Coordinates of C-alpha atoms in Angstrom, one line a residue:
Chain A
M1 CA 53.1 57.6 120.2
S2 CA 49.7 56.8 118.6
Q3 CA 48.1 60.1 117.3
Q4 CA 44.8 58.6 118.7
I5 CA 45.9 59.3 122.3
I6 CA 46.2 63.2 122.1
P7 CA 42.3 64.1 121.6
K8 CA 42.2 65.7 117.8
P9 CA 41.1 69.2 119.1
L10 CA 43.8 69.4 121.7
G11 CA 46.6 68.1 118.9
R12 CA 45.0 70.8 116.4
L13 CA 45.9 73.4 119.2
I14 CA 49.4 72.1 119.9
Q15 CA 50.2 72.4 116.1
D16 CA 48.8 75.6 115.9
F17 CA 51.0 77.1 118.9
C18 CA 54.0 75.1 117.6
K19 CA 54.0 77.6 114.7
L20 CA 54.7 80.6 117.2
P21 CA 58.3 81.6 117.7
G22 CA 60.2 79.5 120.5
I23 CA 57.1 77.3 121.1
G24 CA 58.5 74.1 120.6
E25 CA 56.4 70.8 120.9
K26 CA 57.1 70.5 124.9
T27 CA 55.8 74.0 125.5
A28 CA 52.8 73.9 123.0
S29 CA 51.6 70.8 124.6
R30 CA 52.2 72.3 128.2
L31 CA 50.1 75.5 127.4
A32 CA 47.5 73.5 125.7
L33 CA 46.9 71.3 128.7
N34 CA 46.8 74.0 130.9
I35 CA 44.2 75.9 128.8
L36 CA 42.3 72.9 128.7
R37 CA 42.3 72.5 132.6
R38 CA 41.1 75.9 133.1
P39 CA 37.4 77.4 132.5
Q40 CA 36.4 77.4 128.8
A41 CA 35.6 81.1 129.4
E42 CA 39.3 82.2 129.3
A43 CA 40.0 79.9 126.4
K44 CA 37.2 81.9 124.5
E45 CA 38.4 84.9 125.7
L46 CA 41.9 84.3 124.3
A47 CA 40.2 83.1 120.9
A48 CA 38.0 86.5 120.6
A49 CA 41.4 88.4 121.3
L50 CA 42.9 86.4 118.6
A51 CA 40.2 86.8 116.1
Q52 CA 39.7 90.3 116.5
L53 CA 43.6 91.0 116.5
H54 CA 44.0 91.8 112.9
N55 CA 40.6 93.8 112.4
S56 CA 41.3 97.3 114.2
I57 CA 45.2 97.3 113.9
Q58 CA 46.6 99.0 110.7
L59 CA 50.2 100.1 109.8
C60 CA 50.4 104.0 110.6
S61 CA 51.0 105.6 107.5
C62 CA 53.7 107.4 108.6
C63 CA 56.2 105.4 110.9
F64 CA 54.7 102.0 109.6
T65 CA 54.1 100.9 113.3
F66 CA 50.8 99.2 114.7
S67 CA 48.2 101.2 115.4
E68 CA 44.7 101.4 115.8
N69 CA 44.4 104.9 114.4
D70 CA 46.4 106.5 111.3
P71 CA 48.6 108.2 112.4
C72 CA 49.7 106.5 115.1
A73 CA 49.8 107.7 118.8
I74 CA 53.3 108.7 118.3
C75 CA 53.0 110.4 115.2
G76 CA 50.0 112.3 115.9
N77 CA 51.5 113.6 119.3
P78 CA 52.7 117.3 118.8
K79 CA 54.5 116.9 121.8
R80 CA 57.2 114.6 120.4
E81 CA 60.1 115.7 118.4
A82 CA 59.3 115.8 114.9
S83 CA 62.7 116.3 113.8
L84 CA 64.1 113.2 115.3
I85 CA 63.6 110.0 113.6
C86 CA 64.5 106.5 115.5
V87 CA 64.7 103.5 112.6
V88 CA 63.9 100.4 114.2
E89 CA 63.6 96.8 112.8
Q90 CA 60.2 95.7 114.2
P91 CA 57.4 97.6 116.6
G92 CA 58.5 95.2 119.2
D93 CA 61.8 97.3 119.2
L94 CA 59.5 100.6 119.5
L95 CA 58.0 99.3 122.5
A96 CA 61.5 98.5 123.8
I97 CA 62.9 101.8 123.3
E98 CA 59.5 103.4 124.9
K99 CA 59.8 101.5 127.7
A100 CA 63.2 102.8 128.1
G101 CA 61.6 106.0 128.7
N102 CA 63.6 108.5 127.4
Y103 CA 63.3 109.0 123.8
A104 CA 60.9 111.8 122.8
G105 CA 61.4 111.4 118.8
H106 CA 59.2 109.8 116.0
Y107 CA 60.1 106.5 114.7
H108 CA 60.3 104.5 111.6
I109 CA 60.0 100.7 111.5
L110 CA 61.5 99.0 108.7
H111 CA 59.6 95.9 109.0
G112 CA 62.6 93.8 108.6
V113 CA 66.5 93.8 107.9
L114 CA 68.3 93.1 104.8
S115 CA 69.1 89.7 104.5
P116 CA 70.4 88.8 100.7
M117 CA 70.1 84.8 101.5
D118 CA 66.5 85.2 102.0
G119 CA 66.1 87.6 99.1
I120 CA 65.3 90.6 101.3
G121 CA 67.1 94.0 99.8
P122 CA 66.2 97.5 100.3
A123 CA 63.3 97.2 98.2
E124 CA 61.5 95.0 100.5
I125 CA 61.8 96.8 103.8
K126 CA 60.6 100.2 104.4
V127 CA 63.9 102.2 103.0
K128 CA 62.3 104.3 100.3
E129 CA 59.5 105.4 102.6
L130 CA 62.5 106.5 104.9
E131 CA 64.1 108.7 102.2
A132 CA 60.9 110.0 101.4
R133 CA 60.3 111.3 104.7
I134 CA 64.2 112.9 105.0
N135 CA 63.3 114.6 101.6
S136 CA 60.3 116.3 103.0
G137 CA 62.6 118.6 104.6
T138 CA 61.7 118.5 108.4
I139 CA 64.1 115.8 109.6
E140 CA 67.3 116.9 111.4
E141 CA 68.4 113.5 113.3
V142 CA 68.0 109.8 111.8
F143 CA 68.8 107.6 115.0
I144 CA 69.5 104.2 113.7
A145 CA 68.4 101.5 116.6
T146 CA 68.9 98.1 114.8
S147 CA 69.5 95.3 116.7
S148 CA 73.5 94.4 117.1
T149 CA 73.0 91.0 115.5
V150 CA 74.9 90.2 112.2
P151 CA 71.6 91.4 110.1
G152 CA 71.1 94.3 112.1
E153 CA 74.6 95.7 111.7
A154 CA 74.5 94.9 107.9
T155 CA 71.0 97.2 107.8
A156 CA 72.5 99.7 109.5
S157 CA 75.9 100.0 107.7
F158 CA 73.3 100.2 104.3
L159 CA 71.5 103.0 105.8
I160 CA 74.6 104.9 107.0
D161 CA 76.0 104.5 103.5
F162 CA 72.8 105.3 101.7
L163 CA 71.8 108.5 103.9
K164 CA 75.2 109.8 104.1
K165 CA 74.9 112.7 101.7
K166 CA 71.4 113.8 102.9
P167 CA 71.8 117.2 105.1
I168 CA 71.1 115.3 108.4
R169 CA 72.6 114.1 111.4
L170 CA 73.1 110.3 111.6
T171 CA 73.4 108.8 115.0
R172 CA 73.4 104.9 116.2
L173 CA 72.7 103.3 119.4
A174 CA 75.4 102.7 121.8
C175 CA 76.9 99.2 121.8
G176 CA 78.8 98.3 125.2
I177 CA 78.4 96.5 128.2
P178 CA 74.8 96.2 129.5
M179 CA 74.0 97.5 132.9
G180 CA 75.0 95.5 136.0
M181 CA 77.4 93.0 134.1
D182 CA 80.8 92.3 135.3
I183 CA 83.4 93.0 132.8
K184 CA 84.9 89.6 132.8
Y185 CA 81.7 87.9 131.5
A186 CA 81.6 90.2 128.8
D187 CA 82.2 88.4 125.5
K188 CA 85.1 90.3 123.7
H189 CA 83.4 91.6 120.9
T190 CA 80.9 93.6 123.1
L191 CA 84.1 94.4 125.2
A192 CA 86.0 95.9 121.9
R193 CA 82.8 98.0 121.1
A194 CA 82.7 99.4 124.7
I195 CA 86.4 100.4 124.6
E196 CA 85.7 102.0 121.0
G197 CA 82.8 103.8 122.2
R198 CA 84.1 104.9 125.6
S199 CA 83.0 108.5 126.7
E200 CA 84.6 111.5 128.3
T201 CA 84.0 111.6 132.2
R202 CA 82.6 114.6 133.4
Chain B
M1 CA 54.9 103.8 128.8
S2 CA 52.0 105.4 128.0
Q3 CA 49.2 102.4 127.3
Q4 CA 47.8 104.5 124.0
I5 CA 51.1 103.3 122.3
I6 CA 50.3 99.8 122.4
P7 CA 47.2 99.3 120.5
K8 CA 44.2 98.2 122.4
P9 CA 43.6 94.9 120.8
L10 CA 47.3 94.0 120.8
G11 CA 47.4 94.8 124.7
R12 CA 44.3 92.6 125.2
L13 CA 46.2 89.4 123.4
I14 CA 49.3 90.1 125.1
Q15 CA 47.5 90.3 128.7
D16 CA 45.5 87.2 127.6
F17 CA 48.9 85.1 126.8
C18 CA 50.5 86.5 130.2
K19 CA 48.0 84.2 132.2
L20 CA 49.2 81.2 130.2
P21 CA 52.2 79.0 132.5
G22 CA 55.8 80.2 132.2
I23 CA 54.7 83.1 129.7
G24 CA 55.7 86.6 131.0
E25 CA 55.1 90.0 129.6
K26 CA 58.1 90.0 127.1
T27 CA 57.3 86.4 125.9
A28 CA 53.5 87.4 125.5
S29 CA 54.3 90.6 123.6
R30 CA 56.9 88.9 121.2
L31 CA 54.2 86.0 120.5
A32 CA 51.5 88.8 119.7
L33 CA 53.4 90.8 117.8
N34 CA 54.7 87.9 115.6
I35 CA 51.0 86.7 115.0
L36 CA 49.9 90.2 114.1
R37 CA 52.8 90.3 111.5
R38 CA 51.6 87.2 110.1
P39 CA 48.3 86.4 108.0
Q40 CA 45.0 87.0 109.6
A41 CA 44.0 83.3 108.7
E42 CA 46.5 82.1 110.9
A43 CA 45.3 83.8 114.0
K44 CA 41.6 82.9 112.9
E45 CA 42.6 79.2 113.0
L46 CA 44.3 79.6 116.4
A47 CA 41.3 81.4 117.5
A48 CA 39.1 78.5 116.2
A49 CA 41.2 75.8 117.7
L50 CA 40.8 77.4 121.0
A51 CA 37.1 78.1 121.0
Q52 CA 36.4 74.6 120.2
L53 CA 38.9 73.0 122.4
H54 CA 36.6 72.3 125.6
N55 CA 33.8 71.4 123.3
S56 CA 34.5 67.7 122.3
I57 CA 36.8 66.8 125.0
Q58 CA 35.9 65.3 128.2
L59 CA 37.3 63.1 131.1
C60 CA 37.4 59.6 130.5
S61 CA 35.1 58.3 133.3
C62 CA 37.8 55.5 133.7
C63 CA 41.2 57.0 133.9
F64 CA 40.3 60.9 133.7
T65 CA 42.4 61.5 131.1
F66 CA 41.2 64.3 128.8
S67 CA 40.0 62.4 125.6
E68 CA 36.6 62.7 122.7
N69 CA 35.6 59.6 123.8
D70 CA 34.5 57.7 126.9
P71 CA 36.2 55.3 127.3
C72 CA 39.2 57.0 126.2
A73 CA 41.8 55.3 123.5
I74 CA 43.8 53.4 126.1
C75 CA 40.7 52.5 128.6
G76 CA 39.2 51.0 125.5
N77 CA 41.9 49.3 123.9
P78 CA 41.8 45.6 124.5
K79 CA 45.5 45.1 123.7
R80 CA 46.5 47.2 126.8
E81 CA 47.1 45.3 130.2
A82 CA 43.9 46.1 132.2
S83 CA 45.4 44.8 135.5
L84 CA 48.2 47.5 135.5
I85 CA 47.4 51.1 136.6
C86 CA 49.9 54.0 136.2
V87 CA 49.0 56.9 138.5
V88 CA 50.1 60.2 137.4
E89 CA 49.3 63.8 138.3
Q90 CA 48.3 65.4 135.1
P91 CA 47.2 64.3 131.6
G92 CA 50.8 65.7 130.3
D93 CA 52.1 63.0 132.3
L94 CA 50.3 60.3 130.7
L95 CA 51.4 61.8 127.1
A96 CA 55.2 61.9 128.5
I97 CA 55.0 58.0 129.6
E98 CA 53.2 57.1 126.3
K99 CA 56.2 58.8 124.4
A100 CA 58.7 56.9 126.4
G101 CA 57.0 54.2 124.7
N102 CA 57.4 50.9 126.9
Y103 CA 54.3 50.9 129.2
A104 CA 51.3 48.9 127.9
G105 CA 49.0 49.5 131.3
H106 CA 46.4 51.8 131.9
Y107 CA 46.5 55.1 133.6
H108 CA 44.9 56.9 136.6
I109 CA 45.0 60.8 136.4
L110 CA 44.8 62.3 139.9
H111 CA 44.2 65.9 138.4
G112 CA 46.6 67.4 141.1
V113 CA 48.9 66.5 143.9
L114 CA 48.3 66.8 147.8
S115 CA 48.7 70.5 149.2
P116 CA 47.6 70.8 152.4
M117 CA 48.7 74.7 152.1
D118 CA 46.6 75.2 149.4
G119 CA 43.7 73.4 150.8
I120 CA 44.1 70.3 148.6
G121 CA 43.7 67.4 150.4
P122 CA 42.7 63.4 149.0
A123 CA 39.2 64.4 148.7
E124 CA 40.3 67.1 145.9
I125 CA 42.5 64.5 143.8
K126 CA 40.9 61.4 142.0
V127 CA 42.0 59.1 145.0
K128 CA 38.6 57.6 146.2
E129 CA 38.0 56.9 142.0
L130 CA 41.6 54.9 142.4
E131 CA 40.3 52.8 145.2
A132 CA 37.0 52.0 143.6
R133 CA 39.0 50.9 140.5
I134 CA 41.3 48.6 142.7
N135 CA 38.1 47.4 144.8
S136 CA 36.5 46.3 141.7
G137 CA 39.2 43.6 141.8
T138 CA 40.6 43.5 138.2
I139 CA 44.1 45.3 139.1
E140 CA 47.2 43.6 140.0
E141 CA 49.6 46.3 140.1
V142 CA 49.5 50.0 140.7
F143 CA 52.2 51.6 139.7
I144 CA 52.9 55.1 141.1
A145 CA 54.4 57.5 138.8
T146 CA 53.9 61.2 140.2
S147 CA 56.8 63.5 139.8
S148 CA 60.0 63.4 142.0
T149 CA 59.1 67.2 143.4
V150 CA 58.2 67.4 147.2
P151 CA 54.2 67.7 146.5
G152 CA 54.9 64.5 144.2
E153 CA 56.5 62.7 146.9
A154 CA 53.9 63.5 149.5
T155 CA 51.3 62.3 147.2
A156 CA 53.3 59.1 146.4
S157 CA 53.8 58.3 150.3
F158 CA 50.3 58.9 150.9
L159 CA 49.0 56.8 148.2
I160 CA 51.9 53.9 149.4
D161 CA 50.3 54.2 152.9
F162 CA 46.5 54.4 151.8
L163 CA 46.9 51.2 149.5
K164 CA 49.1 49.1 151.4
K165 CA 46.7 47.0 152.6
K166 CA 45.2 46.2 149.3
P167 CA 45.9 42.8 147.5
I168 CA 47.7 44.6 144.8
R169 CA 51.5 45.0 144.0
L170 CA 52.8 48.6 144.7
T171 CA 55.6 49.8 142.3
R172 CA 57.0 53.2 141.9
L173 CA 58.9 54.8 139.1
A174 CA 62.9 54.8 139.6
C175 CA 64.7 57.6 140.6
G176 CA 68.3 58.2 139.5
I177 CA 70.7 59.7 137.1
P178 CA 69.4 60.9 133.8
M179 CA 70.4 59.3 130.7
G180 CA 73.5 60.8 129.6
M181 CA 74.4 62.9 132.7
D182 CA 77.9 62.7 134.4
I183 CA 77.6 61.6 137.8
K184 CA 79.5 64.6 139.0
Y185 CA 76.9 67.0 137.9
A186 CA 73.9 65.2 139.3
D187 CA 73.1 66.9 142.8
K188 CA 73.4 64.7 145.8
H189 CA 69.7 63.8 146.5
T190 CA 69.3 62.4 143.1
L191 CA 72.7 60.6 143.7
A192 CA 71.6 59.2 147.2
R193 CA 68.3 58.0 145.5
A194 CA 70.1 56.4 142.6
I195 CA 72.5 54.7 145.2
E196 CA 69.8 53.5 147.3
G197 CA 67.9 52.1 144.0
R198 CA 71.2 50.4 142.6
S199 CA 70.4 47.1 140.6
E200 CA 72.0 43.8 140.3
T201 CA 74.2 43.5 137.1
R202 CA 73.3 40.5 134.6

């Protein structure tokens, strides 16, 4: 298709949307055309939200989540258990755990996972900052909640090995059958982990 | 989850993304967090593309597609067949047909489909503009390419009825089995249309 047919400002927006994760050319076109069909005020609002995004958000100097304030709303909340730290890959994982609604401890955001192929070792993610928090002496439990993907598992294994000599309790997110799932549709690896991690009935 | 945990500028962007079609809260969060993790320059670029989008794009006064110039690149191209008009619902449909690469006529964008439940009748879409183009006398064929959805079919039926007395050839996009699809997976309505529309072998 001749590039002429797509107006340049529309093509530019489509290209920009294509850079976002999970947005291919078709979705990008659909979004851009939808925005074009709607009032200009909505596009301006979205533009303003994007332009201001980085300005007032920083990393919490304690847990490294995105926050407007330092310390963040969680690290600065005296009602949360400061002796318990949940280690996650990204700020989005923190939001997911907060939504679950039954975790009242603090967090530590690694900002990545170990990935030797991409040159990401322990020095590239917030591991020494985690060690410093543990060395401060107030931490009793480190709860590792990396994803159950290959790099997530590798990162968890590394952390377990790295922290095993510390005088703390090391725990991990349970792996098993998702709620509401029929056992016969679970993949064998998930089922194996669910069997391995089976718990006593009350 | 307490609203405090999501920084306000991030929450605002998530809300804005949620207004786009096919973007739910999870996708919106994923996009917004991804943008936050990347350099601010990229967010600014996307913001600028959005802010400028409506400024230089208008509707072509002939076919009503989005264009920087009037007439658009297609209506203004003397190499395209001006006697053939393809009628589509939205500018995105024009782009899809252009990608197919074997259509060399002009277009007419309806900017909607008939939907009596939503109060959208012939006066709300560009039907009288289509009639005016036909009445100008240079049109030989009107090729209706609305979607094969219920409102798309209803709009096509309306147009066929509305235009049948005009001295033009009225054609429609073929409906049938998608390329590469196994017949046994096609739904019965598609199959019925494919049988009805079967063509002579050479």
